[in-house]
């Protein structure tokens, strides 16, 4: 591995959960005290089926990614058309969902999602990530995340609606806003999803994100996870590439070297407003990916309890 | 509608969230106080792809339902076979999931999942549940559920590993165990998932569940949701049918008449053991379905914080 | 039904195959005589998975349609990564395909694909086309089509590479090229797929197609099916609409009123060149949709035997 | 490679089509003369969606394989429920199909479907069969097959409805029935699909198939392809295994060593009856797999023209 700070071995030679290990029961119990009003906010963007009604509008996603497909296998229309109810008169609607979450919807990255060389986080062999799933560092290792969330509302700090596409957030700017404690989830707002509604071309022209130095700073502060509202934690250039060297690649700094799970494409607009109005940055952050055995990640609905 | 107790109109003529409305910020804040140790448990069963490795083993599901399919679109095997890394050496694993959640995995039912006649909960027209999704009472109305959970560990109370297939839990038995407060999530353990490991024929021979009287009792206590470890909240007979009259059908009592969301096919074994050891029944229950617009439900990973 | 020429009742009150009934054994046997060289050409465009390799290129499709997804459930990469062979050393690659064929790939339309009012072709109730498939006029009614094909190579006749987007082929122009006999498959070349390689914006700016008069002329000549290389037999305007009145809509003239199956998005470039070089327009046309019960159509690979 | 007869190198060092190369235009033209009545028969089994109506019945398939899923994205029920037509009154039904064809439906195997060691047919590296498809020997190499078919109706010859599960057809028995010419498609009837209707347990108890000697005999006669009505050309034992040594494995003899494409799970019942009544064994065989780039095979509808 590149000679860079890392958490390999820190949580034991077999560890597959990285800094989620910092979420001991005592830390969780303490995190719950961050709730002061009890208001619950969903931090997920909608999952809108590509086969939806005559003129589907979409939600932010990276270009060229297969969009979620949502199918109804029985619905109210069938009964309107004369389908027989079940038994004495029971009617049912049922559906199926196909989702390729990376780049299309709010999702969590498993530690097996990115690496360099032949080893995943903590030296697990990348060769165990196969067509029938990852038997190392899959998303099912996560269980659930209950932690204190700290919002880094960067555009608000800078007096902007959203960061420009080429902005890379510095470590100093993060430090100006807040200093996370070990086991906190750092939640990074760039405001970029707001751009989608105005112009998808603008949305696809690049994305703001963390600088490598900011990633190292977060890792050095032992965050349990990093969550952000952009589609790639370190931003993207106009060609949809992270465009960093291996040493500075945010996914490698966080997922690969430090075992820090990432949650991407959150919707943070109401959270930003409410915390700003309340004059605070902390809240209870909850995230629970689907228990997909061997998955490289999962769609999910993170929650904030204020 | 059948002349039965119900919540239609109670939360306003347009309401699509039912008793989740009882989860006011004050109730949520109070619920968080149920956590005393900070231990976090996942209550989800694994999602195991039907296309998994040479000899896939499955997890509890109803017969004849399409099992989840999990596909890797790029993985470590591709790099072992010579695929070129991205840029300077970045490697990535990506996947897709197809899931028909009802009957196959831990999931939440939307209020549009079942009804009788031509109206969903609260009188919404069933004709709005169409092939491109439900524009009334879809799963995206839920947001997130943060509540006090109360475990009704019925087999433990009866000194059994699991309830027999034809057991229908009485209201009196529930009342012996605990009395939920408004806004609580009633979590019902039958122990039935344990049967799967021994014999899937046994698992499919029927399922224990709530009696209609128990369903009415829970509704009368204004629970925010009902969660259970069986595949149909009211149990199933050997033919896989609920076998009740419309008046007594549990989905109609809870989802349709009272707007009480259901969460089915949970894994409650560790939760039962830990709460029993601690001599308590209460905990923090968190559930956040995927924000599928117009979905009839969603796979999810509910959490318990003890 | 609109007072227009039609085939309702012509092939019996229960008929679900329309003019495919004209393909009697004698007609088929005669059609086989159109082969003079024995050369076999595929008339299908590639099906390229949306999840394909790092920089997937796509093939002609309508915008906003979900592209085919092709997943490998086990492959050579898995063995390169150390997966154990089956038995003594057998290795296997397996895959899955998800395809929404209308608008994305070479496909055949079932007679249940389009209608107006409450009745499909021949008066079958449209209410029988439900979420679990069409029990009337589904694609499984087709079986296979073996017929004489007649190529109407319109751009070649006009000395063009391809027709302009707003060109609507007149009946007179068809008649100048050839006159189909009953049971022939009329194959219409517009050359529009060639546009894709230069610019997908151009491809999506509209599409050339048949005029309503040309559709009526083909129907009056009792063709067994109409096949074309554009994405909608009657062309599209810049907004992706057929833009015709109901009376003049090509799908209604052909599918709905006359029971003439359509095959769209063919690749006809080599066929056009070879027939031109040979100075003829006729060949053996073979098409066999997947036997999807209740399907509204099917992807397929039509063949020409010259 | 095992020291066994093979076609590696025979059709050139880069060949990916195997004995389909024998189907020269002259051979095709001659094959078309096998049609004497012009009757067209579909040789495909139905594709029935696993999400089909309330009580779906299935069609023959191997246990544990994911069944096809067929979804309607808009249908007649939606209009019955009040969905607005398109434009002036056009109504449309659209659908999607997910199919894992091996073991579930009538399909063709690509030459990349099975191998031993590190090389596919003709020495192509197996490492080129990756998650994003096979860049060697994929199903798109086939194009279309138009050939003379020769039916080996083995149970009819033996006076049986179907062969017993453990029957392995000898080369001598094939030779008694017919002798294929180079470029013929050998079509093997076992009658096993008939068993499905009586008992799926019986169907799954094993399958009759070709003996290794019969496979070698067919290869020595230079058939263009082998098609059969069982789910694995060489039969299966009660555990669903081919149960042969590598030398005798039918997929290796045919696909891997000789480049002979396989078509499995055909429906041959009517074909058998009609050819028997006509006192002949030959017909025109047509098969055209979907042009799935990099696919390991394809569902398809083979046709017989009598």
Coordinates of N, CA, C and O in Angstrom, one line a residue, chain C residues 17-104:
Chain C
X17 N -54.3 -13.2 -34.3 CA -53.1 -13.3 -35.1 C -53.1 -12.3 -36.3 O -52.1 -12.2 -37.0
X18 N -54.3 -11.8 -36.7 CA -54.4 -10.9 -37.8 C -53.9 -11.4 -39.1 O -54.2 -12.6 -39.4
X19 N -53.2 -10.6 -39.8 CA -52.8 -11.0 -41.1 C -51.7 -12.1 -41.2 O -51.3 -12.6 -42.2
X20 N -51.2 -12.5 -40.0 CA -50.3 -13.7 -40.0 C -51.1 -14.9 -40.5 O -50.5 -15.9 -40.9
X21 N -52.4 -14.8 -40.4 CA -53.2 -15.9 -40.9 C -53.0 -16.1 -42.4 O -53.4 -17.2 -43.0
X22 N -52.5 -15.1 -43.1 CA -52.3 -15.2 -44.5 C -51.1 -16.1 -44.8 O -51.0 -16.6 -46.0
X23 N -50.3 -16.4 -43.8 CA -49.2 -17.2 -44.0 C -49.5 -18.7 -44.0 O -49.2 -19.4 -43.0
X24 N -50.3 -19.1 -44.9 CA -50.7 -20.5 -45.0 C -49.5 -21.4 -45.4 O -48.5 -20.8 -46.0
X25 N -49.5 -22.6 -45.2 CA -48.3 -23.5 -45.6 C -48.0 -23.2 -47.1 O -46.8 -23.1 -47.4
X26 N -49.0 -23.1 -47.9 CA -48.6 -22.9 -49.3 C -47.9 -21.6 -49.6 O -47.0 -21.5 -50.4
X27 N -48.3 -20.6 -48.9 CA -47.7 -19.3 -49.0 C -46.2 -19.4 -48.5 O -45.3 -18.8 -49.1
X28 N -46.1 -20.1 -47.4 CA -44.7 -20.2 -46.8 C -43.8 -20.9 -47.8 O -42.7 -20.5 -48.0
X29 N -44.3 -22.0 -48.3 CA -43.5 -22.8 -49.2 C -43.1 -22.0 -50.4 O -42.0 -22.0 -50.9
X30 N -44.0 -21.2 -50.9 CA -43.7 -20.3 -52.0 C -42.7 -19.3 -51.6 O -41.8 -19.0 -52.4
X31 N -42.8 -18.8 -50.4 CA -41.9 -17.7 -50.0 C -40.5 -18.3 -49.9 O -39.5 -17.6 -50.2
X32 N -40.3 -19.5 -49.5 CA -39.0 -20.1 -49.4 C -38.2 -20.1 -50.8 O -37.0 -20.1 -50.9
X33 N -39.0 -20.0 -51.8 CA -38.4 -20.0 -53.2 C -37.7 -18.7 -53.5 O -37.0 -18.5 -54.5
X34 N -37.9 -17.7 -52.6 CA -37.3 -16.4 -52.8 C -35.8 -16.4 -52.6 O -35.1 -15.5 -52.9
X35 N -35.4 -17.5 -51.9 CA -33.9 -17.6 -51.6 C -33.2 -18.1 -52.9 O -33.6 -19.1 -53.4
X36 N -32.2 -17.3 -53.3 CA -31.5 -17.8 -54.5 C -30.0 -18.0 -54.2 O -29.4 -18.8 -55.0
X37 N -29.4 -17.4 -53.2 CA -28.0 -17.6 -52.9 C -27.8 -18.4 -51.6 O -26.7 -19.0 -51.4
X38 N -28.7 -18.3 -50.7 CA -28.6 -19.0 -49.4 C -27.8 -18.2 -48.4 O -27.5 -18.6 -47.3
X39 N -27.5 -17.0 -48.7 CA -26.8 -16.1 -47.8 C -27.8 -15.7 -46.7 O -28.9 -15.3 -46.9
X40 N -27.3 -15.8 -45.4 CA -28.2 -15.5 -44.3 C -27.7 -14.2 -43.6 O -26.5 -14.1 -43.3
X41 N -28.5 -13.2 -43.5 CA -28.2 -11.9 -42.8 C -29.0 -11.7 -41.5 O -30.2 -12.0 -41.6
X42 N -28.3 -11.3 -40.5 CA -29.1 -10.9 -39.3 C -29.5 -9.5 -39.5 O -28.8 -8.6 -39.9
X43 N -30.8 -9.2 -39.1 CA -31.3 -7.9 -39.2 C -31.5 -7.2 -37.9 O -32.2 -6.2 -37.7
X44 N -30.8 -7.7 -36.9 CA -30.9 -7.2 -35.5 C -29.8 -6.2 -35.2 O -28.6 -6.4 -35.6
X45 N -30.1 -5.2 -34.4 CA -29.1 -4.3 -33.8 C -28.6 -5.0 -32.5 O -29.3 -5.8 -31.9
X46 N -27.4 -4.6 -32.1 CA -26.8 -5.3 -30.9 C -27.6 -4.9 -29.7 O -28.2 -3.8 -29.6
X47 N -27.7 -5.8 -28.7 CA -28.2 -5.5 -27.4 C -26.9 -5.4 -26.5 O -26.2 -6.3 -26.3
X48 N -26.7 -4.1 -26.1 CA -25.5 -3.8 -25.3 C -25.9 -3.4 -23.9 O -26.7 -2.5 -23.7
X49 N -25.4 -4.2 -22.9 CA -25.8 -3.9 -21.6 C -25.4 -2.5 -21.1 O -24.3 -2.1 -21.3
X50 N -26.3 -1.9 -20.4 CA -26.1 -0.5 -19.9 C -25.0 -0.6 -18.8 O -24.4 0.4 -18.5
X51 N -24.7 -1.8 -18.2 CA -23.7 -1.9 -17.2 C -22.4 -2.4 -17.8 O -21.5 -2.8 -17.1
X52 N -22.3 -2.3 -19.1 CA -21.1 -2.8 -19.8 C -19.9 -2.0 -19.4 O -20.0 -1.0 -18.7
X53 N -18.8 -2.4 -19.9 CA -17.4 -2.1 -19.5 C -17.2 -0.5 -19.3 O -18.1 0.3 -19.7
X54 N -16.1 -0.2 -18.6 CA -15.9 1.2 -18.2 C -16.5 2.3 -19.0 O -17.1 3.2 -18.4
X55 N -16.4 2.3 -20.3 CA -17.0 3.3 -21.1 C -17.9 2.8 -22.1 O -17.6 2.6 -23.3
X56 N -19.1 2.4 -21.7 CA -20.0 1.8 -22.6 C -20.5 2.7 -23.7 O -20.7 3.9 -23.5
X57 N -20.5 2.2 -25.0 CA -21.1 3.0 -26.0 C -22.5 2.3 -26.2 O -22.7 1.2 -25.9
X58 N -23.4 3.1 -26.6 CA -24.8 2.5 -26.8 C -25.1 2.4 -28.2 O -24.4 2.7 -29.1
X59 N -26.3 1.8 -28.4 CA -26.8 1.6 -29.8 C -28.1 2.4 -29.9 O -28.6 2.9 -28.9
X60 N -28.6 2.6 -31.1 CA -29.8 3.5 -31.3 C -30.9 3.1 -30.3 O -31.3 2.0 -30.2
X61 N -31.5 4.1 -29.7 CA -32.6 3.9 -28.8 C -33.3 5.3 -28.7 O -32.8 6.3 -28.9
X62 N -34.6 5.2 -28.2 CA -35.3 6.4 -27.9 C -34.8 7.0 -26.6 O -34.5 6.2 -25.6
X63 N -34.8 8.3 -26.4 CA -34.3 8.9 -25.2 C -35.3 8.6 -24.0 O -36.5 8.5 -24.2
X64 N -34.7 8.4 -22.8 CA -35.5 8.2 -21.6 C -36.0 6.8 -21.4 O -36.6 6.4 -20.4
X65 N -35.8 5.9 -22.4 CA -36.2 4.5 -22.2 C -35.1 3.7 -21.4 O -33.9 4.0 -21.6
X66 N -35.5 2.8 -20.5 CA -34.5 2.1 -19.8 C -33.8 1.1 -20.7 O -34.4 0.4 -21.4
X67 N -32.4 1.3 -20.8 CA -31.6 0.5 -21.7 C -31.5 -1.0 -21.2 O -31.7 -1.2 -20.0
X68 N -31.3 -1.9 -22.0 CA -31.1 -3.3 -21.6 C -30.0 -3.4 -20.6 O -29.0 -2.6 -20.6
X69 N -30.2 -4.3 -19.6 CA -29.1 -4.5 -18.6 C -28.7 -6.0 -18.7 O -29.6 -6.9 -18.7
X70 N -27.4 -6.2 -18.8 CA -26.9 -7.6 -19.0 C -25.9 -7.9 -17.9 O -25.0 -7.1 -17.7
X71 N -26.2 -8.9 -17.1 CA -25.4 -9.2 -15.9 C -24.8 -10.6 -16.0 O -25.5 -11.5 -16.4
X72 N -23.6 -10.8 -15.7 CA -23.0 -12.1 -15.6 C -23.1 -12.6 -14.2 O -22.6 -11.9 -13.2
X73 N -23.6 -13.7 -14.0 CA -23.7 -14.2 -12.6 C -22.6 -15.1 -12.2 O -22.3 -15.4 -11.1
X74 N -21.8 -15.6 -13.2 CA -20.5 -16.2 -13.0 C -19.8 -16.1 -14.3 O -20.4 -16.1 -15.4
X75 N -18.5 -15.9 -14.2 CA -17.7 -15.6 -15.4 C -16.2 -16.0 -15.3 O -15.8 -16.5 -14.2
X76 N -15.5 -15.9 -16.3 CA -14.1 -16.2 -16.3 C -13.3 -15.5 -15.2 O -12.3 -16.0 -14.7
X77 N -13.7 -14.3 -14.9 CA -13.0 -13.5 -13.9 C -13.1 -14.2 -12.6 O -12.1 -14.2 -11.8
X78 N -14.2 -14.8 -12.3 CA -14.3 -15.5 -11.0 C -13.3 -16.7 -10.9 O -12.7 -16.9 -9.8
X79 N -13.1 -17.4 -12.0 CA -12.1 -18.5 -11.9 C -10.7 -17.9 -11.8 O -9.8 -18.4 -11.1
X80 N -10.5 -16.8 -12.6 CA -9.2 -16.1 -12.5 C -8.9 -15.7 -11.0 O -7.8 -15.7 -10.5
X81 N -10.0 -15.4 -10.3 CA -9.8 -15.0 -8.9 C -9.8 -16.1 -7.9 O -9.7 -15.9 -6.7
X82 N -9.9 -17.4 -8.5 CA -9.8 -18.5 -7.6 C -11.0 -19.3 -7.3 O -11.0 -20.2 -6.5
X83 N -12.1 -19.0 -8.0 CA -13.4 -19.8 -7.8 C -13.1 -21.2 -8.2 O -12.4 -21.5 -9.1
X84 N -13.7 -22.1 -7.4 CA -13.5 -23.6 -7.7 C -14.4 -24.0 -8.9 O -15.5 -23.7 -8.9
X85 N -13.8 -24.8 -9.8 CA -14.6 -25.3 -10.9 C -15.6 -26.3 -10.3 O -15.5 -26.7 -9.2
X86 N -16.6 -26.6 -11.2 CA -17.6 -27.6 -10.8 C -17.0 -29.0 -11.1 O -16.3 -29.3 -12.1
X87 N -17.3 -29.9 -10.2 CA -16.9 -31.3 -10.4 C -15.4 -31.5 -10.6 O -14.5 -30.9 -9.9
X88 N -15.0 -32.1 -11.7 CA -13.6 -32.4 -12.0 C -12.8 -31.2 -12.6 O -11.6 -31.3 -12.7
X89 N -13.6 -30.2 -13.0 CA -12.8 -29.1 -13.6 C -13.6 -28.3 -14.6 O -13.1 -27.5 -15.4
X90 N -14.9 -28.5 -14.6 CA -15.8 -27.8 -15.5 C -16.0 -26.3 -15.0 O -16.2 -26.0 -13.9
X91 N -15.9 -25.4 -16.0 CA -16.1 -24.0 -15.7 C -17.3 -23.5 -16.5 O -17.5 -23.9 -17.6
X92 N -18.0 -22.5 -16.0 CA -19.2 -22.1 -16.6 C -19.4 -20.6 -16.5 O -18.9 -20.0 -15.5
X93 N -19.9 -20.0 -17.5 CA -20.3 -18.6 -17.5 C -21.8 -18.5 -17.7 O -22.4 -19.3 -18.5
X94 N -22.5 -17.7 -16.9 CA -23.9 -17.6 -16.9 C -24.3 -16.1 -16.8 O -23.5 -15.3 -16.3
X95 N -25.5 -15.8 -17.3 CA -25.9 -14.4 -17.3 C -27.3 -14.2 -17.2 O -28.1 -15.2 -17.2
X96 N -27.8 -13.0 -17.1 CA -29.2 -12.6 -17.1 C -29.3 -11.4 -17.9 O -28.4 -10.6 -18.0
X97 N -30.5 -11.2 -18.5 CA -30.8 -10.1 -19.3 C -32.1 -9.4 -18.9 O -33.1 -10.1 -18.8
X98 N -32.1 -8.1 -18.7 CA -33.3 -7.4 -18.5 C -33.5 -6.5 -19.7 O -32.6 -5.7 -20.0
X99 N -34.6 -6.6 -20.4 CA -34.8 -5.8 -21.5 C -36.3 -5.2 -21.6 O -37.2 -5.9 -21.4
X100 N -36.3 -3.9 -21.9 CA -37.6 -3.2 -22.2 C -37.4 -2.9 -23.6 O -36.7 -1.9 -24.0
X101 N -38.0 -3.7 -24.5 CA -37.6 -3.7 -25.9 C -38.2 -2.6 -26.7 O -37.5 -2.1 -27.6
X102 N -39.4 -2.1 -26.4 CA -39.9 -1.0 -27.2 C -39.0 0.2 -27.1 O -38.8 0.7 -26.0
X103 N -38.5 0.6 -28.2 CA -37.7 1.8 -28.2 C -36.2 1.6 -27.9 O -35.5 2.6 -27.9
X104 N -35.8 0.4 -27.6 CA -34.4 0.2 -27.2 C -33.7 -0.8 -28.1 O -32.5 -0.7 -28.1

